[in-house]
Short mmCIF file of C-alpha atoms in Angstrom, two decimals:
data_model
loop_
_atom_site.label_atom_id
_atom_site.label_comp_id
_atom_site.label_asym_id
_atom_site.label_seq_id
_atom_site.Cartn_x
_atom_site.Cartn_y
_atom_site.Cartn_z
CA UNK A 2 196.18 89.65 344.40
CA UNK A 3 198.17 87.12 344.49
CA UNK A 4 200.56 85.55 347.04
CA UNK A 5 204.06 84.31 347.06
CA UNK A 6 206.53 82.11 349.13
CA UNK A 7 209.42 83.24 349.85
CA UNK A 8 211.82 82.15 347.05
CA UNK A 9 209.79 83.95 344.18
CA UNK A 10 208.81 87.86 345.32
CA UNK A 11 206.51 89.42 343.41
CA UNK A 12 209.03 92.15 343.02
CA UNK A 13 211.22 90.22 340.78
CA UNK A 14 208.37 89.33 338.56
CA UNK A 15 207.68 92.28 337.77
CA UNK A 16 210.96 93.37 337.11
CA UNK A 17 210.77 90.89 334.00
CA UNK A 18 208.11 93.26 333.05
CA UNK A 19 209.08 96.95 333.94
CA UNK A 20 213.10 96.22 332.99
CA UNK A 21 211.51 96.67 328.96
CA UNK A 22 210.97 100.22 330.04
CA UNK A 23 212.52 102.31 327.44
CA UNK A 24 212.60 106.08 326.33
CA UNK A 25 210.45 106.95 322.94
CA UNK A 26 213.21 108.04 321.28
CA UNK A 27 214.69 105.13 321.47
CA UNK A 28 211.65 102.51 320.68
CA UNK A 29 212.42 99.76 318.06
CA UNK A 30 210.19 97.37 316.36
CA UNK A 31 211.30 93.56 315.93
CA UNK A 32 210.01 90.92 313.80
CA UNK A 33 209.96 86.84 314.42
CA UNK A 34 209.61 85.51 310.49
CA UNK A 35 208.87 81.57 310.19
CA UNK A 36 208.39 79.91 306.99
CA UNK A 37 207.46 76.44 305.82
CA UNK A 38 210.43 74.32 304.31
CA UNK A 39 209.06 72.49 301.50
CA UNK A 40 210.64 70.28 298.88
CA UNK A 41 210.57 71.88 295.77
CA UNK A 42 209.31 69.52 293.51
CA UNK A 43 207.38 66.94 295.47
CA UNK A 44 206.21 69.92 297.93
CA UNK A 45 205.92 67.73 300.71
CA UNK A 46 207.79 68.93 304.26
CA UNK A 47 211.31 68.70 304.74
CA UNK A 48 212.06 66.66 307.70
CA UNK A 49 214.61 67.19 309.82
CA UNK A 50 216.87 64.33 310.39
CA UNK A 51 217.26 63.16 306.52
CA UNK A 52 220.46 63.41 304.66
CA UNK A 53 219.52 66.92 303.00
CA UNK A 54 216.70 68.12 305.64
CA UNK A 55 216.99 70.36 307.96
CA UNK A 56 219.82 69.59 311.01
CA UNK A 57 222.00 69.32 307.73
CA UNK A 58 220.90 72.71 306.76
CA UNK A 59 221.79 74.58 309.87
CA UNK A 60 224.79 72.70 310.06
CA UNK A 61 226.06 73.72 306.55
CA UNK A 62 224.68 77.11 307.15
CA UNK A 63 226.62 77.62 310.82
CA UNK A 64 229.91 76.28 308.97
CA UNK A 65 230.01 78.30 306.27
CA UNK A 66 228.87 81.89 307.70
CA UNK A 67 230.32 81.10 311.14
CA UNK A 68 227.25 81.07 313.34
CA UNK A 69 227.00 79.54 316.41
CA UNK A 70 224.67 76.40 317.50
CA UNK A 71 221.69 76.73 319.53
CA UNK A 72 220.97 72.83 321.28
CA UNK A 73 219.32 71.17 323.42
CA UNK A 74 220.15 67.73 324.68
CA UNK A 75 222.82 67.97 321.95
CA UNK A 76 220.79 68.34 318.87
CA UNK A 77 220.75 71.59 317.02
CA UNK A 78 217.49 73.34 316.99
CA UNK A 79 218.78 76.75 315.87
CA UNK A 80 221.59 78.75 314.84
CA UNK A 81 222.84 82.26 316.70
CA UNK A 82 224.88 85.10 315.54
CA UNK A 83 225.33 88.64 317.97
CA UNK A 84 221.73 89.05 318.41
CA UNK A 85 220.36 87.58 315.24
CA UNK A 86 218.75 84.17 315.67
CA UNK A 87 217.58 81.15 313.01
CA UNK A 88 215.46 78.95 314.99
CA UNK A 89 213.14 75.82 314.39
CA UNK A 90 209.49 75.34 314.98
CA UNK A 91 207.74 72.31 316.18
CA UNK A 92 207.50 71.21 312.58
CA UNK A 93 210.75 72.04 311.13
CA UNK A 94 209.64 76.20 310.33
CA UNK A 95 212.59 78.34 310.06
CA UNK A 96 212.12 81.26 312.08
CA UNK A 97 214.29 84.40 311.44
CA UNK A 98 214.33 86.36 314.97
CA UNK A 99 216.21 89.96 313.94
CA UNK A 100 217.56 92.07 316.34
CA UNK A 101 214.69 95.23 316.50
CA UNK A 102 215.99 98.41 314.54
CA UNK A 103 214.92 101.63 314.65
CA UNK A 104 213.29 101.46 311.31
CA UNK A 105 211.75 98.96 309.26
CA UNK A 106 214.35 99.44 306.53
CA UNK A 107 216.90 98.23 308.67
CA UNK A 108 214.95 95.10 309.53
CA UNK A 109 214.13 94.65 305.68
CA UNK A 110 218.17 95.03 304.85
CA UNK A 111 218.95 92.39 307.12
CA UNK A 112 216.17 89.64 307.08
CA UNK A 113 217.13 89.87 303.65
CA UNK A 114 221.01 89.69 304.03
CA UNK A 115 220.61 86.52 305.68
CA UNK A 116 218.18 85.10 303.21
CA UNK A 117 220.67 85.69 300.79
CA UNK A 118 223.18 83.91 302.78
CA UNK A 119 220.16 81.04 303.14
CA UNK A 120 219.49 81.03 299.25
CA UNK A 121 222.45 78.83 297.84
CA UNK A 122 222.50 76.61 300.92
CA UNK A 123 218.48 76.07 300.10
CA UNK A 124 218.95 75.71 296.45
CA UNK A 125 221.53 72.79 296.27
CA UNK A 126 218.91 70.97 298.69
CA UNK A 127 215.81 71.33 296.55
CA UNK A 128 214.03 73.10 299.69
CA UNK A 129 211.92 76.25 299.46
CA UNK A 130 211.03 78.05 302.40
CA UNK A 131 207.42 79.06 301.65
CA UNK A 132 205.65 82.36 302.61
CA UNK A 133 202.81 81.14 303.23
CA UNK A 134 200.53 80.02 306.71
CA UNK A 135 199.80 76.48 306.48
CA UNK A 136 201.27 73.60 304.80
CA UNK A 137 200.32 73.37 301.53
CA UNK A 138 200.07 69.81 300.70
CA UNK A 139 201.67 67.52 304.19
CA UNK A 140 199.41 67.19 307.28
CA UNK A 141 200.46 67.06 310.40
CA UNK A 142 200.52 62.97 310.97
CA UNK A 143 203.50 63.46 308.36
CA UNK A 144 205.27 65.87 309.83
CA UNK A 145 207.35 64.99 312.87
CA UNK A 146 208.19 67.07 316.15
CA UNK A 147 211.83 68.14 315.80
CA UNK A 148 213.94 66.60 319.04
CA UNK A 149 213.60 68.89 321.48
CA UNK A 150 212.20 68.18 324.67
CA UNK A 151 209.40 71.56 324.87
CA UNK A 152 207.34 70.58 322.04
CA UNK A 153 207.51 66.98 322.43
CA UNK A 154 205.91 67.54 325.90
CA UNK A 155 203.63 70.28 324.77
CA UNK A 156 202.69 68.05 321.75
CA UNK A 157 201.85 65.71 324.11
CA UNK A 158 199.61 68.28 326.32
CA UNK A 159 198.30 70.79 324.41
CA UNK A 160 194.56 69.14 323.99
CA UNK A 161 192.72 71.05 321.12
CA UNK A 162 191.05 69.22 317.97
CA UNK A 163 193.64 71.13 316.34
CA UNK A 164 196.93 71.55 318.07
CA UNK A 165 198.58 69.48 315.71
CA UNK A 166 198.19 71.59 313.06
CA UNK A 167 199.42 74.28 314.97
CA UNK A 168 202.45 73.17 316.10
CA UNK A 169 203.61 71.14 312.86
CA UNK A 170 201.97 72.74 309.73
CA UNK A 171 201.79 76.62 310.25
CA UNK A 172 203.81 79.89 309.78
CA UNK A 173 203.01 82.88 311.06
CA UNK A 174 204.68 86.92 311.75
CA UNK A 175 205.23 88.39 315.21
CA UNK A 176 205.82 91.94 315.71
CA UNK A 177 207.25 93.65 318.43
CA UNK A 178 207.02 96.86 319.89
CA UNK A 179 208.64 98.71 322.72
CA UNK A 180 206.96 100.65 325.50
CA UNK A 181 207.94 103.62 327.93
CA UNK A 182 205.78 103.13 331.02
CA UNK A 183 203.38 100.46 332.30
CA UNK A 184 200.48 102.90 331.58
CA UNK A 185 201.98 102.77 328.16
CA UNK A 186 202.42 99.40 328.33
CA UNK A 187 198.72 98.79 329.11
CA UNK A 188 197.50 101.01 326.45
CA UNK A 189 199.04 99.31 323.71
CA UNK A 190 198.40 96.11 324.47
CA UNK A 191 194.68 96.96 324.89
CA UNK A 192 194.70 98.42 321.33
CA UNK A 193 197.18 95.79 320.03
CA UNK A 194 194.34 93.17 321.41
CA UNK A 195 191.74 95.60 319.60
CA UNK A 196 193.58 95.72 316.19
CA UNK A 197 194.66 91.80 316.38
CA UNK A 198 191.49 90.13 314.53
CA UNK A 199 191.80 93.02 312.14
CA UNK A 200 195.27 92.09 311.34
CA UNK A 201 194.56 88.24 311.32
CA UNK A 202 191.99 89.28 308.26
CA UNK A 203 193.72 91.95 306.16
CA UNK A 204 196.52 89.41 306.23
CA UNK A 205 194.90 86.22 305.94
CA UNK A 206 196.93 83.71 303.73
CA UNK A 207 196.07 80.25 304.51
CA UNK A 208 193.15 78.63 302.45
CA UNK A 209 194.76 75.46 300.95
CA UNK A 210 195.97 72.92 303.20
CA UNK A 211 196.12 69.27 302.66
CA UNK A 212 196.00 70.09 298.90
CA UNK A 213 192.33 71.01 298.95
CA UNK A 214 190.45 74.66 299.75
CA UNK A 215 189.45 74.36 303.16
CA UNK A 216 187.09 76.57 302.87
CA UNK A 217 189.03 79.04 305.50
CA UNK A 218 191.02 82.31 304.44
CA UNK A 219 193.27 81.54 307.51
CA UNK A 220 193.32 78.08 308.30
CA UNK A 221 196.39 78.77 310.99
CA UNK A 222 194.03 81.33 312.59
CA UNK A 223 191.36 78.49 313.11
CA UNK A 224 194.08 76.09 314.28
CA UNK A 225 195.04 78.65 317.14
CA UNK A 226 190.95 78.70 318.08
CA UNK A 227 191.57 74.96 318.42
CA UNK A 228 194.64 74.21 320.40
CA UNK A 229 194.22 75.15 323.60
CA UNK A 230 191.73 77.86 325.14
CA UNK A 231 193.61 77.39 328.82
CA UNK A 232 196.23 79.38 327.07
CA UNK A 233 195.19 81.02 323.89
CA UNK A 234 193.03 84.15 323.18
CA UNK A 235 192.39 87.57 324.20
CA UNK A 236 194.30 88.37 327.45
CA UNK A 237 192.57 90.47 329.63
CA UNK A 238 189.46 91.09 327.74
CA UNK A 239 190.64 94.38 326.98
CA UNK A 240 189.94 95.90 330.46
CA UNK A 241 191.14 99.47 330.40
CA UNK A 242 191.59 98.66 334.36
CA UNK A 243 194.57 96.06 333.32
CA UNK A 244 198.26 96.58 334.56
CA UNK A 245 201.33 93.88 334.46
CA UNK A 246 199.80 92.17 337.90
CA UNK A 247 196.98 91.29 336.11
CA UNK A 248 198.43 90.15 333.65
CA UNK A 249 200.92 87.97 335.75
CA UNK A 250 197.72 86.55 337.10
CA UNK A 251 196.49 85.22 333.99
CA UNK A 252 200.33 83.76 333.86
CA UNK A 253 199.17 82.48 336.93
CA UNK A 254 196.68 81.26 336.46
CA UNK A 255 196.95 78.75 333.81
CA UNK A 256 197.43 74.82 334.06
CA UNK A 257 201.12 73.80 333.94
CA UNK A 258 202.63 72.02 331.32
CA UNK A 259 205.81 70.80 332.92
CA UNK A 260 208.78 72.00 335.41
CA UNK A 261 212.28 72.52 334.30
CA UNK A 262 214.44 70.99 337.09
CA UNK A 263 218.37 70.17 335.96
CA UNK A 264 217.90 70.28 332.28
CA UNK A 265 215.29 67.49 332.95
CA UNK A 266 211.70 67.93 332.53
CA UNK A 267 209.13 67.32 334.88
CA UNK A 268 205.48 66.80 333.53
CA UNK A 269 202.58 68.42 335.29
CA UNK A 270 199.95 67.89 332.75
CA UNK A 271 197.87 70.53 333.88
CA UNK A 272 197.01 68.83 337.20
CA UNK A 273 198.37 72.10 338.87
CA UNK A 274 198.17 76.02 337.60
CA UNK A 275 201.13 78.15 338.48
CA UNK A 276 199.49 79.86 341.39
CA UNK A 277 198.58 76.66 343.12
CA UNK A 278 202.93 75.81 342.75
CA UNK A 279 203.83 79.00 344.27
CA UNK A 280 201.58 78.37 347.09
CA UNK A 281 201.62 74.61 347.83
CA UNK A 282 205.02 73.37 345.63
CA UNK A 283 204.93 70.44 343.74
CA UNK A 284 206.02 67.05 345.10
CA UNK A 285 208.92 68.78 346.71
CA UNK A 286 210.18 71.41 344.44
CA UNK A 287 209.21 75.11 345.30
CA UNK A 288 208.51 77.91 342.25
CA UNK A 289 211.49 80.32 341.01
CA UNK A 290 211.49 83.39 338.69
CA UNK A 291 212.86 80.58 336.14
CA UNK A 292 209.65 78.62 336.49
CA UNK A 293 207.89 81.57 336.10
CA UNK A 294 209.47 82.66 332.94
CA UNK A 295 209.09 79.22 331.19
CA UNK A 296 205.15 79.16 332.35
CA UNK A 297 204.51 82.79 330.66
CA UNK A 298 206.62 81.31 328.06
CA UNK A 299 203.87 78.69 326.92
CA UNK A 300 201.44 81.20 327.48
CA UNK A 301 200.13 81.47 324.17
CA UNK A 302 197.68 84.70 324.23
CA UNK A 303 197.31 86.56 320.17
CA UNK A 304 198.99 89.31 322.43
CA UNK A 305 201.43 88.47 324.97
CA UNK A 306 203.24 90.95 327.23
CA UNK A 307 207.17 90.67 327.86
CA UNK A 308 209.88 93.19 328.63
CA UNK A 309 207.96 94.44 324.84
CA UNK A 310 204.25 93.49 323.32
CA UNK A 311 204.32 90.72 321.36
CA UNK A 312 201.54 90.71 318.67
CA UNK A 313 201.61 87.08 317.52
CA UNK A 314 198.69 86.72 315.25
CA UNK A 315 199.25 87.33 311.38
CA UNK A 316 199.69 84.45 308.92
CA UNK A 317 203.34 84.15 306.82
CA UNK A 318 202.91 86.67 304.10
CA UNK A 319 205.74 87.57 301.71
CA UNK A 320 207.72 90.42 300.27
CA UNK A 321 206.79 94.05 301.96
CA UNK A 322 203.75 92.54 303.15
CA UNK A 323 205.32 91.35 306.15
CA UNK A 324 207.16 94.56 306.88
CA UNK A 325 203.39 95.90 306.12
CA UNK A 326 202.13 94.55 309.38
CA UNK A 327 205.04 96.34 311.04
CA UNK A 328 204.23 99.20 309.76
CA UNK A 329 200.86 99.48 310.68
CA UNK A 330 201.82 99.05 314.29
CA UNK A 331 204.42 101.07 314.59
CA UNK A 332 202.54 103.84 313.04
CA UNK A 333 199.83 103.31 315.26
CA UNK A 334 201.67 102.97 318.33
CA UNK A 335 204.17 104.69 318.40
CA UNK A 336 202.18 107.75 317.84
CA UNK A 337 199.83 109.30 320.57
CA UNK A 338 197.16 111.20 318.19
CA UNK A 339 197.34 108.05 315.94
CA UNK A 340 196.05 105.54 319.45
CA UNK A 341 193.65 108.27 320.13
CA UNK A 342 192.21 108.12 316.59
CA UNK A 343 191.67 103.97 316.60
CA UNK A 344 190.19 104.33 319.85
CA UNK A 345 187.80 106.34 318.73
CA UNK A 346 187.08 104.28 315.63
CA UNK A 347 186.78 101.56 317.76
CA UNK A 348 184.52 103.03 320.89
CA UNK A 349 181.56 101.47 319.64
CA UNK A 350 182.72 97.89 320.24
CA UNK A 351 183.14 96.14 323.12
CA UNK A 352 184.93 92.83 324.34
CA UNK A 353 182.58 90.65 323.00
CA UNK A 354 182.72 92.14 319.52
CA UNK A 355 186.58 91.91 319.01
CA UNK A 356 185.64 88.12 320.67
CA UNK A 357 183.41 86.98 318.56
CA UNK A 358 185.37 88.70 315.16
CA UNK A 359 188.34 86.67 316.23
CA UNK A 360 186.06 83.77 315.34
CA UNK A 361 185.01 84.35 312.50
CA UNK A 362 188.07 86.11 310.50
CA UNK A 363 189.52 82.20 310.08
CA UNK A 364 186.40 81.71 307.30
CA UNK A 365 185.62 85.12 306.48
CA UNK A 366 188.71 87.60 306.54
CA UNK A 367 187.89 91.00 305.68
CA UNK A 368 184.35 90.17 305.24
CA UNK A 369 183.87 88.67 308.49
CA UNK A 370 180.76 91.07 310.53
CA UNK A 371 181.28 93.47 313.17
CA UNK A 372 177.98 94.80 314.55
CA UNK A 373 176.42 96.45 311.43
CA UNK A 374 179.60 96.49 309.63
CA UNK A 375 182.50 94.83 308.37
CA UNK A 376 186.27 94.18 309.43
CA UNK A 377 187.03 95.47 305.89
CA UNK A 378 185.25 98.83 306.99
CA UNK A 379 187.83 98.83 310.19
CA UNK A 380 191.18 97.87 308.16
CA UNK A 381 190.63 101.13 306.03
CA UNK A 382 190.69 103.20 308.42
CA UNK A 383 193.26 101.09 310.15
CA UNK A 384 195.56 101.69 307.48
CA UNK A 385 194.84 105.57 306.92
CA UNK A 386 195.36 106.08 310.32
CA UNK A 387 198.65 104.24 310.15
CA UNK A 388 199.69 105.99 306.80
CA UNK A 389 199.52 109.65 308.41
CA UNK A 390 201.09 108.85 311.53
CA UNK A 391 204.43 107.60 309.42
CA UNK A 392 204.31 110.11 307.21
CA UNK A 393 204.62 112.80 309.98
CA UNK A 394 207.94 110.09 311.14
CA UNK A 395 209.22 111.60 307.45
CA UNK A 396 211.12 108.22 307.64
CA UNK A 397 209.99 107.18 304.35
CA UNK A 398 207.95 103.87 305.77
CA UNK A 399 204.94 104.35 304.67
CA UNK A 400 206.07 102.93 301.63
CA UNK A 401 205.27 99.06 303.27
CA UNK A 402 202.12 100.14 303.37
CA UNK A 403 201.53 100.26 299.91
CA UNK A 404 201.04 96.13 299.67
CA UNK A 405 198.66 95.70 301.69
CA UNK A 406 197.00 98.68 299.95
CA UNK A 407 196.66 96.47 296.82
CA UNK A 408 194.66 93.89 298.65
CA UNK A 409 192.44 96.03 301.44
CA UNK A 410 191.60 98.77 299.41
CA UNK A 411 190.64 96.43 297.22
CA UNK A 412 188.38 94.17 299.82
CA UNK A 413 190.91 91.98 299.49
CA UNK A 414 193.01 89.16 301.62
CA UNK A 415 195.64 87.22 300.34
CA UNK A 416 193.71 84.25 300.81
CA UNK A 417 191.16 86.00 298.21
CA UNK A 418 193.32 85.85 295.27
CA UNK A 419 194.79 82.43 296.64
CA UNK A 420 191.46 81.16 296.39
CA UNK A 421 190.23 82.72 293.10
CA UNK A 422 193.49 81.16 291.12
CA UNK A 423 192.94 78.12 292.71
CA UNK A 424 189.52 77.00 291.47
CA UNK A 425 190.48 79.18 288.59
CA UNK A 426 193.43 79.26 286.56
CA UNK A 427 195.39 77.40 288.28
CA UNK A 428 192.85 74.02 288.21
CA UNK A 429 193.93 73.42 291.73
CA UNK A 430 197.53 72.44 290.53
CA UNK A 431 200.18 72.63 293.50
CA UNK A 432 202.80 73.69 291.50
CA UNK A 433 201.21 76.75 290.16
CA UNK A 434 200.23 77.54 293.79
CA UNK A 435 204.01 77.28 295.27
CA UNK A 436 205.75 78.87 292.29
CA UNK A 437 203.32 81.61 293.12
CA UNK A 438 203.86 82.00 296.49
CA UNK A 439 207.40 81.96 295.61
CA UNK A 440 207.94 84.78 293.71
CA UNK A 441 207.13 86.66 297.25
CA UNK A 442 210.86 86.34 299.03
#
């Protein structure tokens, strides 16, 4: 348990949880969609601050389809419109954020309405926006922090061997997905935790970075093993026991980056966690629910709990492979005999199985071990499972699943035929690789 002072009741932190409580006939599923600008003939990273980078692109893009900035300290880090968002990474990634929809045709219809809207504005600046995990051919010491003041401080902080990578060169897919209850809560992100390394394989599209096969299928999954273990991981350890305090006390009960106090920023460095402020401040200034928010903020677990489940772990893919990963969760979990039916295909394994595949699907994707099998043996079944449960929707979504059919059923990652081309046919040429990646929109 844990205790609080009397500014910050534990009350209204869990109200940031249990307010997300919504009916099942009304559950949505979102999607958070970065890519990787890229010039397209050079293929190096567009920066941000040069005459056709990427301020200039958001600033041509709000002007001409009338949405509105999104700044800090004055400089434009994304653009909003009702409750669609185009925001920037660390590194310059353009991040879609769509308002969730009921169905994953509605999300396709308008991720691609505002690419559309994107397309022109990207052509007559040479930039393509790549579907794809990792930067291709700049590293991160070429690739500068965009000016706002969270990442530069958490560039600063965040101490893994690879941090840099992850906060500069990668791309990745979030889904997320509504719950009714906190039981319901809790059982989903248990199986969402279960399901995550499996994901992070079948989808696996990172091998070339740097220009070179690294040797890795998902080269952004390894980065995330490397930036910062305080932070990153498996929540929980999948402890059918867990509820939202729990998981506030992992919030809890991780270093601190920096306070918020006045639209200035306050470095702690880590010298302090968040449950060591609540109970003893911090040179003066007491904890708040706002504090609180911004520390589960850059709380960086594959799965992170919010007023909805957050599954954060699948490299950039393109065309109905990302609306794929949606809807494999949705069909799992939004469908009681279909949770039942991956819990029993996973009651074999335990913590330290999920654990230990999370560390090896970076090299190996799909073949990557699991006791005496394979994650390939898993993602089968993962996606039968998920195939029947939308078919009884009779939505017509189990059509995404057909993409990632190609590859899995197959044995198949992305990364596989990536990697195959690219000592192959392609004689490691970069501009085969990004005209291929390309053609997925």
């Amino acid at each position: 348990m844990f205790k609080l002072k009397e500014k910050l009741e534990k009350s209204d932190i869990l109200k940031l949880y249990t307010k997300g409580f919504t009916r099942p006939e009304n559950f949505q599923i979102g999607i958070e969609y970065e890519r990787l600008p890229i010039n397209s003939n050079s293929f190096k990273n567009i920066d941000y601050w040069s005459d056709y980078g990427i301020k200039n692109l958001l600033e041509t893009f709000a002007k001409e389809e009338t949405w509105d900035y999104i700044s800090d300290d004055k400089n434009i880090i994304g653009l909003k419109h009702k409750h669609d968002t185009l925001t920037l990474e660390p590194g310059c990634q353009i991040e879609i954020s769509a308002k969730p929809e009921r169905t994953i045709f509605e999300l396709k219809h308008k991720i691609e309405n505002i690419n559309t809207l994107l397309a022109p504005i990207t052509e007559r600046r040479n930039i393509t926006l790549l579907n794809y995990g990792v930067s291709p051919y700049t590293t991160y010491k070429a690739i500068n922090i965009i000016p706002k003041k969270r990442y530069r401080i958490m560039a600063k902080y965040l101490w893994g061997i690879l941090s840099d990578v992850m906060m500069r060169e990668t791309a990745g897919i979030q889904c997320c997905i509504d719950f009714q209850s906190e039981d319901d809560a809790i059982k989903k992100f248990n199986l969402a935790n279960k399901l995550s390394p499996f994901m992070t394989a079948m989808f696996a599209n990172s091998p070339i970075r740097g220009g070179v096969d690294t040797g890795y299928k998902s080269f952004r999954a390894l980065s995330w093993l490397n930036t910062d273990n305080d932070r990153c991981g498996l929540c929980g350890k999948i402890n059918e026991e867990f509820s939202f305090e729990k998981y506030i006390e992992c919030v809890m009960k991780t270093p601190m980056i920096f306070i918020q106090r006045d639209n200035l920023a306050f470095e702690v460095n880590g010298n302090i966690t968040f449950e060591e402020f609540i109970n003893n401040g911090w040179e003066g200034t007491e904890a708040s629910l706002d504090d609180y928010e911004l520390q589960a903020n850059l709380y960086f677990p594959d799965v992170r709990m919010r007023n909805f489940i957050e599954i954060r772990n699948h490299d950039c893919v393109g065309g109905d492979l990302k609306y794929a990963i949606l809807a494999i969760y949705k069909g799992i979990l939004y469908n009681k005999k279909a949770m039942e039916e991956c819990e029993e295909l996973f009651k074999n394994l335990q913590y330290k199985d999920f654990a230990e595949l999370r560390f090896n699907v970076p090299k190996n994707a799909l073949q990557s071990k699991i006791k005496k099998a394979k994650a390939l043996d898993y993602a089968k079944d993962i996606i039968a499972i998920a195939e029947n449960a939308l078919k009884e929707e009779q939505t017509g979504e189990e059509l995404f699943l057909e993409s990632i059919k190609e590859y899995t059923l197959k044995g198949l990652s992305p990364a596989d035929v990536l990697i195959k081309n690219w000592n192959g046919c392609w004689n490691k040429n970069m501009k085969k690789l990004v005209a291929y990646l390309s053609e997925f929109n």
